[in-house]
PDB file of C-alpha atoms in Angstrom:
ATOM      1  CA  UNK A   1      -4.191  24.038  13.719  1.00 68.00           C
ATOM      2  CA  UNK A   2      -1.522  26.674  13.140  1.00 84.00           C
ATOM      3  CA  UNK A   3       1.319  26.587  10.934  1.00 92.00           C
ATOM      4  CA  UNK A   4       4.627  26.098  12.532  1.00 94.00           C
ATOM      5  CA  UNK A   5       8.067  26.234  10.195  1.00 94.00           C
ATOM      6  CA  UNK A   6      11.549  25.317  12.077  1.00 95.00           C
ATOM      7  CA  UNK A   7      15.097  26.142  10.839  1.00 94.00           C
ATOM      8  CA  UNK A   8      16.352  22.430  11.800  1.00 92.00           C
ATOM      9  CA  UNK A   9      20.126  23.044  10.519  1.00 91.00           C
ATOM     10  CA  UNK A  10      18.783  24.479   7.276  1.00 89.00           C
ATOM     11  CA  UNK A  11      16.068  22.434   6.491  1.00 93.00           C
ATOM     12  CA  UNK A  12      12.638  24.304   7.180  1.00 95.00           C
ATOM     13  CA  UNK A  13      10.381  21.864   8.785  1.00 95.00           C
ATOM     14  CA  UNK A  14       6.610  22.596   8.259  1.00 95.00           C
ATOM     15  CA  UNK A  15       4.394  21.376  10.911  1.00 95.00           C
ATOM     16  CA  UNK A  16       0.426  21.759  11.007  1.00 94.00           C
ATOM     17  CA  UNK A  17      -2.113  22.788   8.091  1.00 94.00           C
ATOM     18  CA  UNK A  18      -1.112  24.551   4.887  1.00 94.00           C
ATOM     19  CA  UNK A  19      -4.384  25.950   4.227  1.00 92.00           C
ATOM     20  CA  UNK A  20      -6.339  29.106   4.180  1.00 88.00           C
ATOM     21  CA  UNK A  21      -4.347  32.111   6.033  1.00 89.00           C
ATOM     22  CA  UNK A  22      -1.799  29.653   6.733  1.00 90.00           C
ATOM     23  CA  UNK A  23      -0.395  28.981   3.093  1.00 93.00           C
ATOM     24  CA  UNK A  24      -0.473  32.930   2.764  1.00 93.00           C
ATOM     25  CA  UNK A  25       1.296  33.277   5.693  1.00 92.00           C
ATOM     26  CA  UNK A  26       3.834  30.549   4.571  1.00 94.00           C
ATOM     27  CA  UNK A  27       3.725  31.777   1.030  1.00 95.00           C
ATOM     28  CA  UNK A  28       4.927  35.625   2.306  1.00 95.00           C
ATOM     29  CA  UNK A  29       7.452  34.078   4.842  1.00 94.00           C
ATOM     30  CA  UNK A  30       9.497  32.267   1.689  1.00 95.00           C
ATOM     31  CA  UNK A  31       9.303  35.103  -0.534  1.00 94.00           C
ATOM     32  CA  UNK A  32      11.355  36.969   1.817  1.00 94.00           C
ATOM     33  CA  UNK A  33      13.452  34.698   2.728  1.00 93.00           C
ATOM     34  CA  UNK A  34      13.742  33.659  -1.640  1.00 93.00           C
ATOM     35  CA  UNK A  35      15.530  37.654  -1.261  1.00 93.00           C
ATOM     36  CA  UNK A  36      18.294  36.488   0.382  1.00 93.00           C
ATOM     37  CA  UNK A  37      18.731  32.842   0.377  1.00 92.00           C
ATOM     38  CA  UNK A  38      20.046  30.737  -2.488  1.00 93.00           C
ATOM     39  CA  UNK A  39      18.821  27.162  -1.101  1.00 93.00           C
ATOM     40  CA  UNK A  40      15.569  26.330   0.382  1.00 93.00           C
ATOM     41  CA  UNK A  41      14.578  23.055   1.775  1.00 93.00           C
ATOM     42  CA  UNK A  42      10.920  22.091   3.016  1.00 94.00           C
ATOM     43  CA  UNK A  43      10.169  19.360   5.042  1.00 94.00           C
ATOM     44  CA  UNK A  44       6.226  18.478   4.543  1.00 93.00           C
ATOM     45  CA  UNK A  45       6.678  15.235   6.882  1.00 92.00           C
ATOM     46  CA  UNK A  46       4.841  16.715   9.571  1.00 93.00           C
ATOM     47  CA  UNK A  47       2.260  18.582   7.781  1.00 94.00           C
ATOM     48  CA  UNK A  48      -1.471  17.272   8.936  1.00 93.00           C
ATOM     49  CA  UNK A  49      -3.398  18.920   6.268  1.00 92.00           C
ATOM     50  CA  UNK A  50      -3.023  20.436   2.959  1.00 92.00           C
ATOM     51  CA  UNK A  51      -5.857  21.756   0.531  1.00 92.00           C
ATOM     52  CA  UNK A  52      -5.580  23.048  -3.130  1.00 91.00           C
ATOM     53  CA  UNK A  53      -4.790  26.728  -2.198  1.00 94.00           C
ATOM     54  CA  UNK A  54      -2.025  25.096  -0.155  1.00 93.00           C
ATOM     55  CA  UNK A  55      -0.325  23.140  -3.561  1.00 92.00           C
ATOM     56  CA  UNK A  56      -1.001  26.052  -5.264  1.00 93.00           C
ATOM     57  CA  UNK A  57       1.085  28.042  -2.875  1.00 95.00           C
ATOM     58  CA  UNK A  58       4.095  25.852  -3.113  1.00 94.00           C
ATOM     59  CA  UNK A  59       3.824  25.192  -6.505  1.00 93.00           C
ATOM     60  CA  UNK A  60       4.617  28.824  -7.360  1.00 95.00           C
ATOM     61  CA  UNK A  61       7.226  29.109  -4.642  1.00 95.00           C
ATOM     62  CA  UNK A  62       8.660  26.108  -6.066  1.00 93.00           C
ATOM     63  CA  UNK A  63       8.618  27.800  -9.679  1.00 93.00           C
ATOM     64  CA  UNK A  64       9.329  31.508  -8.292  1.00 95.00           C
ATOM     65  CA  UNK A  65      12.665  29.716  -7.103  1.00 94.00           C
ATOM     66  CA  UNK A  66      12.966  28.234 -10.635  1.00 93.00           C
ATOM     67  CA  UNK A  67      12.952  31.130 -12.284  1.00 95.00           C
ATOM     68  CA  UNK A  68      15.316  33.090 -10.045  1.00 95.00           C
ATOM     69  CA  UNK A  69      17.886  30.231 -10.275  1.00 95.00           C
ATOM     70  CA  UNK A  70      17.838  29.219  -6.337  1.00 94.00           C
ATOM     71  CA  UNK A  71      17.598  26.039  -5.257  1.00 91.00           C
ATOM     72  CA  UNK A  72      14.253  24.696  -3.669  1.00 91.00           C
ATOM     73  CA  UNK A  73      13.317  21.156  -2.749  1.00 89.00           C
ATOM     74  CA  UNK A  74      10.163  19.957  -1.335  1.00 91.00           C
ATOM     75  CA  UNK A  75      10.660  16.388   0.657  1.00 90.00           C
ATOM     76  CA  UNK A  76       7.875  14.660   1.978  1.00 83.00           C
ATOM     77  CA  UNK A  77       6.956  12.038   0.005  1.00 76.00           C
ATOM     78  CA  UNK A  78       6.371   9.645   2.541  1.00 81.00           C
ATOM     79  CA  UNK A  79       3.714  11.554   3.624  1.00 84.00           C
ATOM     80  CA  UNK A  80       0.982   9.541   1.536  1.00 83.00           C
ATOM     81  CA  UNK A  81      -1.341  12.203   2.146  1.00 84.00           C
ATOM     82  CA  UNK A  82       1.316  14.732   0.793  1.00 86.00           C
ATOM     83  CA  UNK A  83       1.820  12.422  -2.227  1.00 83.00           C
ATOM     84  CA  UNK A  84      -1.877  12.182  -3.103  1.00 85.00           C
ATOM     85  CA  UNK A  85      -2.436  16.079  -2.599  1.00 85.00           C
ATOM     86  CA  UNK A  86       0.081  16.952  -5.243  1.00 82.00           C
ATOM     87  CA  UNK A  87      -1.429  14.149  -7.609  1.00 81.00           C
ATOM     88  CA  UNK A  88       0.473  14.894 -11.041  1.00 74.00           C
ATOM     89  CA  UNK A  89       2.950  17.160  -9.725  1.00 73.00           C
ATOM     90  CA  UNK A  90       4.173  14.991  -7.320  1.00 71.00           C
ATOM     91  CA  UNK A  91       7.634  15.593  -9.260  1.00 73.00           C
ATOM     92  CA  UNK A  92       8.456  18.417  -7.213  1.00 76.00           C
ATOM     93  CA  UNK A  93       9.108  16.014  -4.226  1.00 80.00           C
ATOM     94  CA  UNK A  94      11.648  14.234  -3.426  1.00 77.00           C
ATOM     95  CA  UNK A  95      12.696  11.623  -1.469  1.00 69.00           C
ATOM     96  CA  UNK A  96      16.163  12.788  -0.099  1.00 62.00           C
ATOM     97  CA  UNK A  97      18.308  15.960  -0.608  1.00 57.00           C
ATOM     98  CA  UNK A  98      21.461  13.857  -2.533  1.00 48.00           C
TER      99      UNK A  98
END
């Protein structure tokens, strides 16, 4: 299944597998968009499948952002299969955007 990301008022709603081709193409999409943006928000609610090259691509989006002092969240944790994916970094998710 593709990989489909929505603008929905700012929050960027993933939607399919973030595997394979698809995390690269995801991966390339927010490094651009890292350029010129100060806040990123990613919604993994809808996301059907994820597989280690997928958590590694977030993961280093999520410290890339870090780093660069923009803001990035990740929420999605009541995706249980999101939760289990990210095992022990599971502290990069969070439950609402406060």
């Amino acid at each position: 299944m593709a990989l489909k990301i929505t603008n929905n008022y700012g929050i960027f709603e993933l939607e399919g597998n973030v595997e394979g081709t698809n995390a690269m193409s995801l991966k390339h999409h927010f490094e651009q968009l890292m350029i010129s943006s100060e806040k990123m928000i990613l919604s993994l609610e809808k996301v059907k499948r994820i597989d280690a090259h997928g958590i590694q691509v977030l993961t280093n989006l999520y410290r890339k952002a870090i780093k660069k002092n923009k803001i990035f969240y990740m929420i999605g944790s009541e995706n249980h299969m999101i939760t289990k994916a990210f095992g022990k970094v599971n502290y990069m998710l969070r439950k609402d955007l406060i």
